Structures are given as C-alpha cells and as structure tokens.
mmCIF file of C-alpha atoms and ligand atoms in Angstrom:
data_model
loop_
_atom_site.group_PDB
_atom_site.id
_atom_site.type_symbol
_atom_site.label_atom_id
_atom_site.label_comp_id
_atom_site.label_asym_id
_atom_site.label_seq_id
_atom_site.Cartn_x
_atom_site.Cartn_y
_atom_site.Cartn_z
ATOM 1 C CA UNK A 1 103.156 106.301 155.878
ATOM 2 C CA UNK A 2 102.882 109.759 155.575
ATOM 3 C CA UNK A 3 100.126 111.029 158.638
ATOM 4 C CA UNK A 4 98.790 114.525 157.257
ATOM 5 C CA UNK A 5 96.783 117.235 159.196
ATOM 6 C CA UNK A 6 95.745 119.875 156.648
ATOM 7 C CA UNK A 7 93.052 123.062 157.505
ATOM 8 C CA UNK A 8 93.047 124.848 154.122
ATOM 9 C CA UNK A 9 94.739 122.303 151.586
ATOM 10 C CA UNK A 10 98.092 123.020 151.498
ATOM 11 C CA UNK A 11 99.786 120.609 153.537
ATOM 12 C CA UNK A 12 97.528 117.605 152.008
ATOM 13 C CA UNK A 13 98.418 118.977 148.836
ATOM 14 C CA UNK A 14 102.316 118.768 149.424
ATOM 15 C CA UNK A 15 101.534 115.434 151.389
ATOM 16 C CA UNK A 16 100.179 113.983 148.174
ATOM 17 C CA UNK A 17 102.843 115.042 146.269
ATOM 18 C CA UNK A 18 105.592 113.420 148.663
ATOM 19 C CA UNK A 19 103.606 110.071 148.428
ATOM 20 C CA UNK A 20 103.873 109.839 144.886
ATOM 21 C CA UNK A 21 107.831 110.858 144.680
ATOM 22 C CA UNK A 22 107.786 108.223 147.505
ATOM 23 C CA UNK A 23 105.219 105.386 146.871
ATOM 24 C CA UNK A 24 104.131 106.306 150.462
ATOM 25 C CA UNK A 25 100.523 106.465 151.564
ATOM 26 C CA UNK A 26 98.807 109.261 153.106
ATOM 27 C CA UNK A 27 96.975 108.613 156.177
ATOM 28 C CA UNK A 28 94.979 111.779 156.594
ATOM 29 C CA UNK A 29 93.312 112.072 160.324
ATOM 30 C CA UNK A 30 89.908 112.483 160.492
ATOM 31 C CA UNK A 31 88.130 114.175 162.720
ATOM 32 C CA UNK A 32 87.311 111.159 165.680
ATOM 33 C CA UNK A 33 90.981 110.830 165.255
ATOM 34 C CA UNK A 34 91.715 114.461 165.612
ATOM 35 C CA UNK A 35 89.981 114.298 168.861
ATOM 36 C CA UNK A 36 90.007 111.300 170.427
ATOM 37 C CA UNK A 37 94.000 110.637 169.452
ATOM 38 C CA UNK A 38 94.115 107.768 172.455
ATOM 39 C CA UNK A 39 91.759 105.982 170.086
ATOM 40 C CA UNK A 40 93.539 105.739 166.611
ATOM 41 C CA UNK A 41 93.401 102.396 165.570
ATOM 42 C CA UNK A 42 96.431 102.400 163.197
ATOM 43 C CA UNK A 43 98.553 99.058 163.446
ATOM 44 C CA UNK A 44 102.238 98.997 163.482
ATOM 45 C CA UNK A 45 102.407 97.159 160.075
ATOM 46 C CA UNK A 46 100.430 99.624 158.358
ATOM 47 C CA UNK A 47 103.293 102.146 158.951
ATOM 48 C CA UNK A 48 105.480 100.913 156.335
ATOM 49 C CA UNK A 49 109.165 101.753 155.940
ATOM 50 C CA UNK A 50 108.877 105.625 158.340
ATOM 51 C CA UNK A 51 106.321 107.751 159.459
ATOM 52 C CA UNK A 52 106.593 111.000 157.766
ATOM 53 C CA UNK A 53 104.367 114.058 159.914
ATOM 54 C CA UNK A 54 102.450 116.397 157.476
ATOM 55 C CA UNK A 55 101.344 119.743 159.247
ATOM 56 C CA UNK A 56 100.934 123.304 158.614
ATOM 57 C CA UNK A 57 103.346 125.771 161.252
ATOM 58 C CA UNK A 58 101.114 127.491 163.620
ATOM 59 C CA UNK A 59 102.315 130.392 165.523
ATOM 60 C CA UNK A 60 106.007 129.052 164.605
ATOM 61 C CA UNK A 61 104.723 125.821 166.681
ATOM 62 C CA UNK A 62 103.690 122.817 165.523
ATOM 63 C CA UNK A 63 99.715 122.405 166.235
ATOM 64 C CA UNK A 64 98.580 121.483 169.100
ATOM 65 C CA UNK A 65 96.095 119.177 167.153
ATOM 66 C CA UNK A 66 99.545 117.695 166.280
ATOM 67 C CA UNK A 67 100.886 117.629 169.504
ATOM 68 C CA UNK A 68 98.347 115.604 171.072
ATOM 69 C CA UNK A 69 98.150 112.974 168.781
ATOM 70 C CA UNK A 70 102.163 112.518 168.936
ATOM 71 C CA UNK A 71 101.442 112.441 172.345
ATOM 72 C CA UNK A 72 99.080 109.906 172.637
ATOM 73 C CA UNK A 73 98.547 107.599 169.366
ATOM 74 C CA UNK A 74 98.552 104.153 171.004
ATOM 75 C CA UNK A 75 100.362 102.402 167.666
ATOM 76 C CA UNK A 76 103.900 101.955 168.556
ATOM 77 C CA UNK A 77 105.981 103.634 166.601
ATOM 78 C CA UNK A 78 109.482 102.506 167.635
ATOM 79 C CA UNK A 79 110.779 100.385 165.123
ATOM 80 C CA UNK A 80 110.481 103.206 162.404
ATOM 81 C CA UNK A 81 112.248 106.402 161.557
ATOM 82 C CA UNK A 82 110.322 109.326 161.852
ATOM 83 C CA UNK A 83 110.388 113.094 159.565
ATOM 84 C CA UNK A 84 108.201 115.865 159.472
ATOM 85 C CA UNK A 85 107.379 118.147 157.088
ATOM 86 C CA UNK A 86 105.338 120.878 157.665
ATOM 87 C CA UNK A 87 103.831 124.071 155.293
ATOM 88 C CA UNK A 88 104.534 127.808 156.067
ATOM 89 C CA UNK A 89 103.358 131.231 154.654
ATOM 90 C CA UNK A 90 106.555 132.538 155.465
ATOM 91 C CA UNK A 91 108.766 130.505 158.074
ATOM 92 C CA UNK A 92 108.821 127.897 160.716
ATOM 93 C CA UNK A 93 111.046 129.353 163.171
ATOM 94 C CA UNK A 94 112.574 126.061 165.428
ATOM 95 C CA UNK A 95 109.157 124.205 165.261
ATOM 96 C CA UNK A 96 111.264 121.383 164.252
ATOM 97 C CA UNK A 97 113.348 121.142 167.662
ATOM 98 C CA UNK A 98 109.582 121.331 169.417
ATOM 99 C CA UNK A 99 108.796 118.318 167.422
ATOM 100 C CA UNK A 100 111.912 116.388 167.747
ATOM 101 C CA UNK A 101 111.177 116.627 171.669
ATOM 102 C CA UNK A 102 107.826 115.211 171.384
ATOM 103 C CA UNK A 103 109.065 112.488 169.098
ATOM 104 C CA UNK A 104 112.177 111.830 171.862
ATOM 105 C CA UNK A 105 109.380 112.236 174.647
ATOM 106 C CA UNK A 106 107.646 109.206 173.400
ATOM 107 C CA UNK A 107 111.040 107.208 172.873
ATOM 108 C CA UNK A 108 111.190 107.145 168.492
ATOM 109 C CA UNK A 109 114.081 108.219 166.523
ATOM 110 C CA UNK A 110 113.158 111.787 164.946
ATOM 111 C CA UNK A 111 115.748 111.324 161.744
ATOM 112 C CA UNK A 112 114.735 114.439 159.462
ATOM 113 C CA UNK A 113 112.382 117.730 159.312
ATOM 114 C CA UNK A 114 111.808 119.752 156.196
ATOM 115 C CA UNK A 115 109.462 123.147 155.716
ATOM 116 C CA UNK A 116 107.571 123.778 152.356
ATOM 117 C CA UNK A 117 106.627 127.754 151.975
ATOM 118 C CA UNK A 118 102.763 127.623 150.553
ATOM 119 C CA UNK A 119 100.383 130.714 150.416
ATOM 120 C CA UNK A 120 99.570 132.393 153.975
ATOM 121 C CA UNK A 121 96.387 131.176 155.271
ATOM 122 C CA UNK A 122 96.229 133.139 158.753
ATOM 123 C CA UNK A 123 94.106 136.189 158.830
ATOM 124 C CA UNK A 124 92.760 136.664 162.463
ATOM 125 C CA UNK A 125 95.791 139.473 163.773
ATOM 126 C CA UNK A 126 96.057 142.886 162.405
ATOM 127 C CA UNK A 127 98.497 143.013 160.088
ATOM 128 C CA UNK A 128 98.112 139.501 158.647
ATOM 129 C CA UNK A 129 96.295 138.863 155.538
ATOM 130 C CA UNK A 130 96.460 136.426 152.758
ATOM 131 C CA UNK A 131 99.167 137.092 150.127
ATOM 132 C CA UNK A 132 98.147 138.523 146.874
ATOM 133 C CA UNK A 133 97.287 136.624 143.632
ATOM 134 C CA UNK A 134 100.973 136.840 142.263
ATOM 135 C CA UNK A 135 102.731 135.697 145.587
ATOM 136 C CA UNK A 136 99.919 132.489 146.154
ATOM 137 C CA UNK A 137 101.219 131.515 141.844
ATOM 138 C CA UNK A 138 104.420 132.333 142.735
ATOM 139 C CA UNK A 139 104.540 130.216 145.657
ATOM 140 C CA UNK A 140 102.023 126.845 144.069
ATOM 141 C CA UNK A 141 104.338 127.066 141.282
ATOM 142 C CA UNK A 142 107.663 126.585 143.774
ATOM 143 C CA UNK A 143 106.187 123.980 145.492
ATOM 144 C CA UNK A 144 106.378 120.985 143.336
ATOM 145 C CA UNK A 145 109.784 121.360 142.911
ATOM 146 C CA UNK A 146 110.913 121.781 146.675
ATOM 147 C CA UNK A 147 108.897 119.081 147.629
ATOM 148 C CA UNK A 148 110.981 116.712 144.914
ATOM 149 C CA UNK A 149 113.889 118.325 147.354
ATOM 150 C CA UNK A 150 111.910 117.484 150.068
ATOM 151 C CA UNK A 151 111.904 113.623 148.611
ATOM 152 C CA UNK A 152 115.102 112.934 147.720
ATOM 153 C CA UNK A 153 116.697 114.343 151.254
ATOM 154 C CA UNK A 154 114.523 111.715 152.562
ATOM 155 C CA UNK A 155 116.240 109.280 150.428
ATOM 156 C CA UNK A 156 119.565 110.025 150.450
ATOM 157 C CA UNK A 157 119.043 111.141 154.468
ATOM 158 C CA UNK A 158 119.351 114.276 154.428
ATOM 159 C CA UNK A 159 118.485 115.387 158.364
ATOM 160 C CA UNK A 160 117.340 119.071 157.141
ATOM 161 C CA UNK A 161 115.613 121.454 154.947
ATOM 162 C CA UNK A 162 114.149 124.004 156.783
ATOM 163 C CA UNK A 163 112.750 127.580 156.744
ATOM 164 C CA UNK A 164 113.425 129.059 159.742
ATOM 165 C CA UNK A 165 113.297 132.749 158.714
ATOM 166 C CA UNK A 166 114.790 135.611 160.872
ATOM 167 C CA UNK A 167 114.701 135.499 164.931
ATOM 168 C CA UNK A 168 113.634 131.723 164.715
ATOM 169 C CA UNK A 169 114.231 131.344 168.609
ATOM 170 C CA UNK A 170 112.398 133.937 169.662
ATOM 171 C CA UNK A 171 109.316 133.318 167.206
ATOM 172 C CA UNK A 172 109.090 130.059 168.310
ATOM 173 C CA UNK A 173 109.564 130.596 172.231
ATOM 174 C CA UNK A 174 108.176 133.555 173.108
ATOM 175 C CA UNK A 175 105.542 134.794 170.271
ATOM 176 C CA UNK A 176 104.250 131.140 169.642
ATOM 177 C CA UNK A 177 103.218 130.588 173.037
ATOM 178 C CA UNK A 178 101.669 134.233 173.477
ATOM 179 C CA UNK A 179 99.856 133.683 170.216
ATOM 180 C CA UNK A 180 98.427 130.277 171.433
ATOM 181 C CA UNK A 181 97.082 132.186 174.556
ATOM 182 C CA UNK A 182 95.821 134.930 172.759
ATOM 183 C CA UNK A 183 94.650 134.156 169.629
ATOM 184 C CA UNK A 184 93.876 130.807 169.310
ATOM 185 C CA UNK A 185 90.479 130.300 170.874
ATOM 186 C CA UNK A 186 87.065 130.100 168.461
ATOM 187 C CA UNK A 187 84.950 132.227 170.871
ATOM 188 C CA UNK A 188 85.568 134.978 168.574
ATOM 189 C CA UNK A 189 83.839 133.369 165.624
ATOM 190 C CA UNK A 190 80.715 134.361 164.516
ATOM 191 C CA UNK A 191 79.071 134.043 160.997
ATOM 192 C CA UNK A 192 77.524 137.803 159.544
ATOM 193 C CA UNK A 193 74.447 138.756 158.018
ATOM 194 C CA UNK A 194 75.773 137.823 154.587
ATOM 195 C CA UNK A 195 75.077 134.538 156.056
ATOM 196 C CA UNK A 196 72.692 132.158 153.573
ATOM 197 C CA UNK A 197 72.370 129.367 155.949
ATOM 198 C CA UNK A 198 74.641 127.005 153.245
ATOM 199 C CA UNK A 199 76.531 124.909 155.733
ATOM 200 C CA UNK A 200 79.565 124.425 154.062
ATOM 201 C CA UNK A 201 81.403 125.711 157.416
ATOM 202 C CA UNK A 202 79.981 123.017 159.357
ATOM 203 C CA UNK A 203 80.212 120.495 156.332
ATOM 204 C CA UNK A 204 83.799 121.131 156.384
ATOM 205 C CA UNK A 205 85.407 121.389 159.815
ATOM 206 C CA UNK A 206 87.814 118.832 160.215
ATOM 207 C CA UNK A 207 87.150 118.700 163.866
ATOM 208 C CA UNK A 208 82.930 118.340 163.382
ATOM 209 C CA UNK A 209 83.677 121.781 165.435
ATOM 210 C CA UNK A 210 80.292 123.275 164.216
ATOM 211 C CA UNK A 211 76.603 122.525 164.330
ATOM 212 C CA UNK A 212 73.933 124.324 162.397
ATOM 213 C CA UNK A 213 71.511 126.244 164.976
ATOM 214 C CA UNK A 214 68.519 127.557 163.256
ATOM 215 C CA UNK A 215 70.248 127.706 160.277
ATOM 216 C CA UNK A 216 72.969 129.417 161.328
ATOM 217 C CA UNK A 217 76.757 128.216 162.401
ATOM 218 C CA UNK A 218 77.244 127.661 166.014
ATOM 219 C CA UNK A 219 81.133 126.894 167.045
ATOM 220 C CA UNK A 220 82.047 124.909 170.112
ATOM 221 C CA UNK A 221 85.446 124.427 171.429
ATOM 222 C CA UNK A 222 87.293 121.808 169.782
ATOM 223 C CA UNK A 223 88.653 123.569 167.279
ATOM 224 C CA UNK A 224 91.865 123.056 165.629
ATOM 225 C CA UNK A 225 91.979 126.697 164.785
ATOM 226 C CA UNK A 226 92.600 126.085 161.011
ATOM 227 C CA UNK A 227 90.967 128.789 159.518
ATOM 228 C CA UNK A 228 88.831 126.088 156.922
ATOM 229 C CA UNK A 229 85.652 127.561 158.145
ATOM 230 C CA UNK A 230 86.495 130.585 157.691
ATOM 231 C CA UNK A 231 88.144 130.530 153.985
ATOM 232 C CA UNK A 232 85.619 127.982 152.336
ATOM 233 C CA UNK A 233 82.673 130.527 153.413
ATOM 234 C CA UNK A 234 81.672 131.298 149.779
ATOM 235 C CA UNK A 235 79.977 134.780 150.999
ATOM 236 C CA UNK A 236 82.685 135.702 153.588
ATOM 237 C CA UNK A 237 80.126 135.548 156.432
ATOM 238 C CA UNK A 238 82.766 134.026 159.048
ATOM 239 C CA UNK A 239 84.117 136.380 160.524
ATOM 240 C CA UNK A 240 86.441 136.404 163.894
ATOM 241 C CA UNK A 241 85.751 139.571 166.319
ATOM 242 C CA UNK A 242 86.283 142.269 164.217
ATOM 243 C CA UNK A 243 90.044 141.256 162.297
ATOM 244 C CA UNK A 244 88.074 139.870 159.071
ATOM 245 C CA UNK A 245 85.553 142.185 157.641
ATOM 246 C CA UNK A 246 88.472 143.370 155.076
ATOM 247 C CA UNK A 247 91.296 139.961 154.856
ATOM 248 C CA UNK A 248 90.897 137.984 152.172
ATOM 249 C CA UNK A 249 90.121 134.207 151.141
ATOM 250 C CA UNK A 250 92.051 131.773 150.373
ATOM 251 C CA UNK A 251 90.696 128.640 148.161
ATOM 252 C CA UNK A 252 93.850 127.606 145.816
ATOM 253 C CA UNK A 253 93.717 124.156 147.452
ATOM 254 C CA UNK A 254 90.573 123.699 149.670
ATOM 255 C CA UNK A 255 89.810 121.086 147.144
ATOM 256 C CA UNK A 256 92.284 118.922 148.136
ATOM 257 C CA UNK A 257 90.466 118.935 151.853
ATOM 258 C CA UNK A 258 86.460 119.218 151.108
ATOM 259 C CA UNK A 259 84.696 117.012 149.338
ATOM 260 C CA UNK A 260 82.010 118.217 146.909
ATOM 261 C CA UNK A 261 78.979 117.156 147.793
HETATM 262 C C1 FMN B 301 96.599 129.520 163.223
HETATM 263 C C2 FMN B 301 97.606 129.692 162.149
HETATM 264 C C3 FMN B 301 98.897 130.071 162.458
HETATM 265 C C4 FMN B 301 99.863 130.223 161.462
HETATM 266 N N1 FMN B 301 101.144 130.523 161.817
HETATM 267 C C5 FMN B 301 102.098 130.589 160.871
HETATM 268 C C6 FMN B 301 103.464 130.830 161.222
HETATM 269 O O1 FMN B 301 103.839 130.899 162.384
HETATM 270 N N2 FMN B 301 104.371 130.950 160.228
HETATM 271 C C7 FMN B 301 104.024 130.832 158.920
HETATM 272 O O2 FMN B 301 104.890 130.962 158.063
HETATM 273 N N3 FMN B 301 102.754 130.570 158.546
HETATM 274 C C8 FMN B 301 101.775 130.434 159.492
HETATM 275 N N4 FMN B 301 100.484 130.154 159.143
HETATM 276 C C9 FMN B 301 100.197 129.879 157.717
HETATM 277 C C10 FMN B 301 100.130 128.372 157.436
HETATM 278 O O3 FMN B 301 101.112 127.675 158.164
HETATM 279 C C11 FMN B 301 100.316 128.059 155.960
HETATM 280 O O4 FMN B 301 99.522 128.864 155.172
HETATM 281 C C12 FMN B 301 100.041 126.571 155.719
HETATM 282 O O5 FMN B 301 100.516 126.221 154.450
HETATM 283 C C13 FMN B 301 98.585 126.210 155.838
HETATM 284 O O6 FMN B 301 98.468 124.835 155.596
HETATM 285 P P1 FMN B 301 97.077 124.076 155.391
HETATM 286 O O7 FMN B 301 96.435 124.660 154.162
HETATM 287 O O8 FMN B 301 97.449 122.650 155.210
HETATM 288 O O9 FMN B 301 96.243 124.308 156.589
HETATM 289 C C14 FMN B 301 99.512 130.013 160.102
HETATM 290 C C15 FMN B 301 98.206 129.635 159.782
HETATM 291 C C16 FMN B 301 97.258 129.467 160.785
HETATM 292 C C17 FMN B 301 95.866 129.042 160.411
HETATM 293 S S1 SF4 B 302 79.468 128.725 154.886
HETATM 294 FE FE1 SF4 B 302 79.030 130.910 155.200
HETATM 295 S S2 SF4 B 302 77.014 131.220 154.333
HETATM 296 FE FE2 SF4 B 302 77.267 129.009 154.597
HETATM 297 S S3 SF4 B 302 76.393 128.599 156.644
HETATM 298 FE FE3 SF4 B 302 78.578 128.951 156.936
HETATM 299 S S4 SF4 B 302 78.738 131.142 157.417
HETATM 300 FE FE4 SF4 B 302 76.713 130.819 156.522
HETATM 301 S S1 SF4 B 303 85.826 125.538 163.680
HETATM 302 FE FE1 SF4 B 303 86.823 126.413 161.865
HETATM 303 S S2 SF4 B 303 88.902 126.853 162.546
HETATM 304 FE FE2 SF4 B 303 88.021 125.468 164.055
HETATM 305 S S3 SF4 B 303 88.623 123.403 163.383
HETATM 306 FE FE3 SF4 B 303 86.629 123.832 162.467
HETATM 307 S S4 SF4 B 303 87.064 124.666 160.446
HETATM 308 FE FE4 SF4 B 303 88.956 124.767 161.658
#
C-alpha cells in the first residue's frame, strides 16, 4: 500500500504513477485521518506486500503532518517492509535519515527511500517563488521516467535514490527546524480584496483547516502548511503577510488533489 499525503498534486501524482508500475494501491489520508492519526482505522491485511510513504519535503524535513501519523497510526506495521518516497522542488537534504528514525522509533524495518524532483510549490520566504513555465515542463516531463526508476529499485531492492542536493546536513538540521519555527504557522494568512467569496480554499484544504465567515476565508490552526489554499485561489486573493502579492501559482497537478465539484 502506498499511504500518500499530497498539498498541491505532485506527490499524489507520482504516488499514482508508482501504483500502477507496482499494482499497489494508494491510500490517500484524508483529512479526520490527517488529524486524528490515533484513529486510522487501516487493518494490517489491507497493507499488502510493504508500505510505501508518499510525501512532499518540507523545509528539507519530512512533514510534520507525516510525522505524527508515523508516530501514532494504531495498525501494526511490523510484519512489512517499509520505503518512502517523497517530492522536491529542488532537494531533500537527509529527510530520509529523519524518517528512517521514526520508522526505527516505532520498531518496523525502513528498507528503501527515494526523492522525485517536481515543480517548486513553496512561495511564503523572500526569495522563493514557483519555477517558471519551462522548468515546471521540464520537470512533469522527467518525472514519469524517474519514478519507473523509482519502481524497479523497489523491486530489485535497491535501498536508495535520493536527492540530497548541496549541504544536505545542514539543510536538514539546522534550516529545517528554524524554518518550522518561523515560517510554518497559518496566522499569516489572510485572503485580499480580490476575494469573490468562491470557497474553493475552504473546499479544498486537506486538513478542513478553513471555514467560510461571512463569506470570506477564516484559517484556524491545523494546518498542514501545504500551500493548496493558497495555489488553487483562482483570483490570487490568499495571500500570507506580505511574501505573496508578486509569487506565482502553481496548478499543473491540483487536479490530481481537488475534486471538481
Ligand atoms: C512548506 C513547504 C516547504 C517546502 N520545502 C522544500 C524543501 O525543503 N526542498 C524542496 O526541494 N522543496 C520544498 N518544497 C517544495 C515541495 O516539496 C514540492 O514542490 C513538492 O513536490 C510538493 O508536493 P505536493 O504537490 O504533493 O504538495 C516545499 C514546499 C512547501 C509547501
Ligand atoms: S478561493 Fe480565493 S476567491 Fe475563493 S473564497 Fe478563497 S480566497 Fe476568496
Ligand atoms: S489552510 Fe491552506 S496551507 Fe493549511 S492545510 Fe489547509 S490548504 Fe493547506
């Protein structure tokens, strides 16, 4: 079974793509699950022959979304072989060595990790925007073919395939723990007067993180910090503090992760 966290599309996208090269299913967590991860009612037998983790690299971490429901998923999970495979804009520096631990901390067998570069979806810091049409083709039309990589190092057990990109320590130790302190709370969101009142941020949160107020978004603070509310926004009125006025969207693969109603 493949369990997949996605914000924007990406990593359901590549998690869909796995299945098929591997006749595995994808068990995508939904938002009860998300945040109540004490309470997933998955049964051992539904697991199949591994448990393959699908999430996007966060601050060179893996997200804490993630991290809790390794943590705390009541199924047990021993008698399976466990990979992870998570989707970067640019790299993962040693996220995979933080998840190994929290596999090992809950007594599994962590057996392979593999990274799958996919268009930049993080916006919020200066300096950070989403990459430009050319570099999101260039990457989409990579991706099919690494994740075929991806697949057959999983058959033939390959342990890795990884991006960890320059300074990998460092990103991961020091910067990803000063980003999660710094820049990953919501109380910065806010929607603009380009605002229509649509709903599609609060339609689409894969934490339920939003409520319409008067016809107008109102976040609260379970948020997964995935940036969908943000990027499906058809009239850019989501802004965080002041970072967003001028980054760009990104909506390649939000199909893959909201539903049309
Ligand atoms: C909060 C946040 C932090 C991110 N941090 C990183 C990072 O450390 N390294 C990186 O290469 N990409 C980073 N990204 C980009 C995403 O990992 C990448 O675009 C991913 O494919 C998004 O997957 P999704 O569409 O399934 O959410 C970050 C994105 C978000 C929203
Ligand atoms: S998606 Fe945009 S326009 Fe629609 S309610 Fe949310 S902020 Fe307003
Ligand atoms: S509020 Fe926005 S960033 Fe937070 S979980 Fe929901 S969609 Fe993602």
């Amino acid at each position: 079974m493949i369990i997949c966290f996605s914000g924007t599309g990406n990593t359901r996208y590549v998690a869909a793509l796995l299945a098929k090269e591997l006749g595995e299913k994808v068990h995508e967590l939904s938002a009860q699950e998300l945040r109540h991860p004490e309470h997933i009612a998955l049964k051992p037998k539904e697991l199949g022959e591994r448990v393959i983790w699908a999430f996007p690299t966060y601050g060179w971490l893996v997200p804490p979304v993630i991290e809790r429901v390794i943590q705390f998923i009541p199924t047990s999970m021993q008698a399976v072989p466990h990979y992870m495979v998570t989707t970067c804009g640019d790299d993962m520096g040693i996220l995979n060595r933080k998840w190994a631990e929290l596999i090992g901390g809950r007594g599994w067998v962590a057996r392979g990790a593999y990274a799958v570069q996919m268009p930049n979806t993080y916006v919020f810091m200066p300096g950070f925007d989403v990459d430009s049409p050319e570099v999101v083709q260039r990457k989409l039309d990579a991706a099919p073919a690494r994740v075929a990589e991806v697949a057959e190092a999983i058959r033939r057990d390959v342990k890795e395939l990884l991006i960890p990109g320059s300074f990998a320590r460092v990103k991961s130790d020091v910067f990803g723990s000063a980003f999660r302190k710094f820049y990953m709370s919501p109380k910065p969101f806010h929607y603009t007067d380009a605002c229509v009142g649509c709903g599609m941020c609060a339609g689409s949160c894969p934490m339920e993180n939003i409520v319409m107020l008067g016809g107008h978004p109102q976040w609260s603070v379970n948020c997964a910090f995935c940036l969908r509310c943000y990027h499906v926004c058809p009239h850019h009125a989501v802004a965080y503090g002041k970072q967003t006025a001028k980054k760009g969207r990104y909506t390649s693969m939000l199909k893959m992760v909201v539903k049309k109603k």
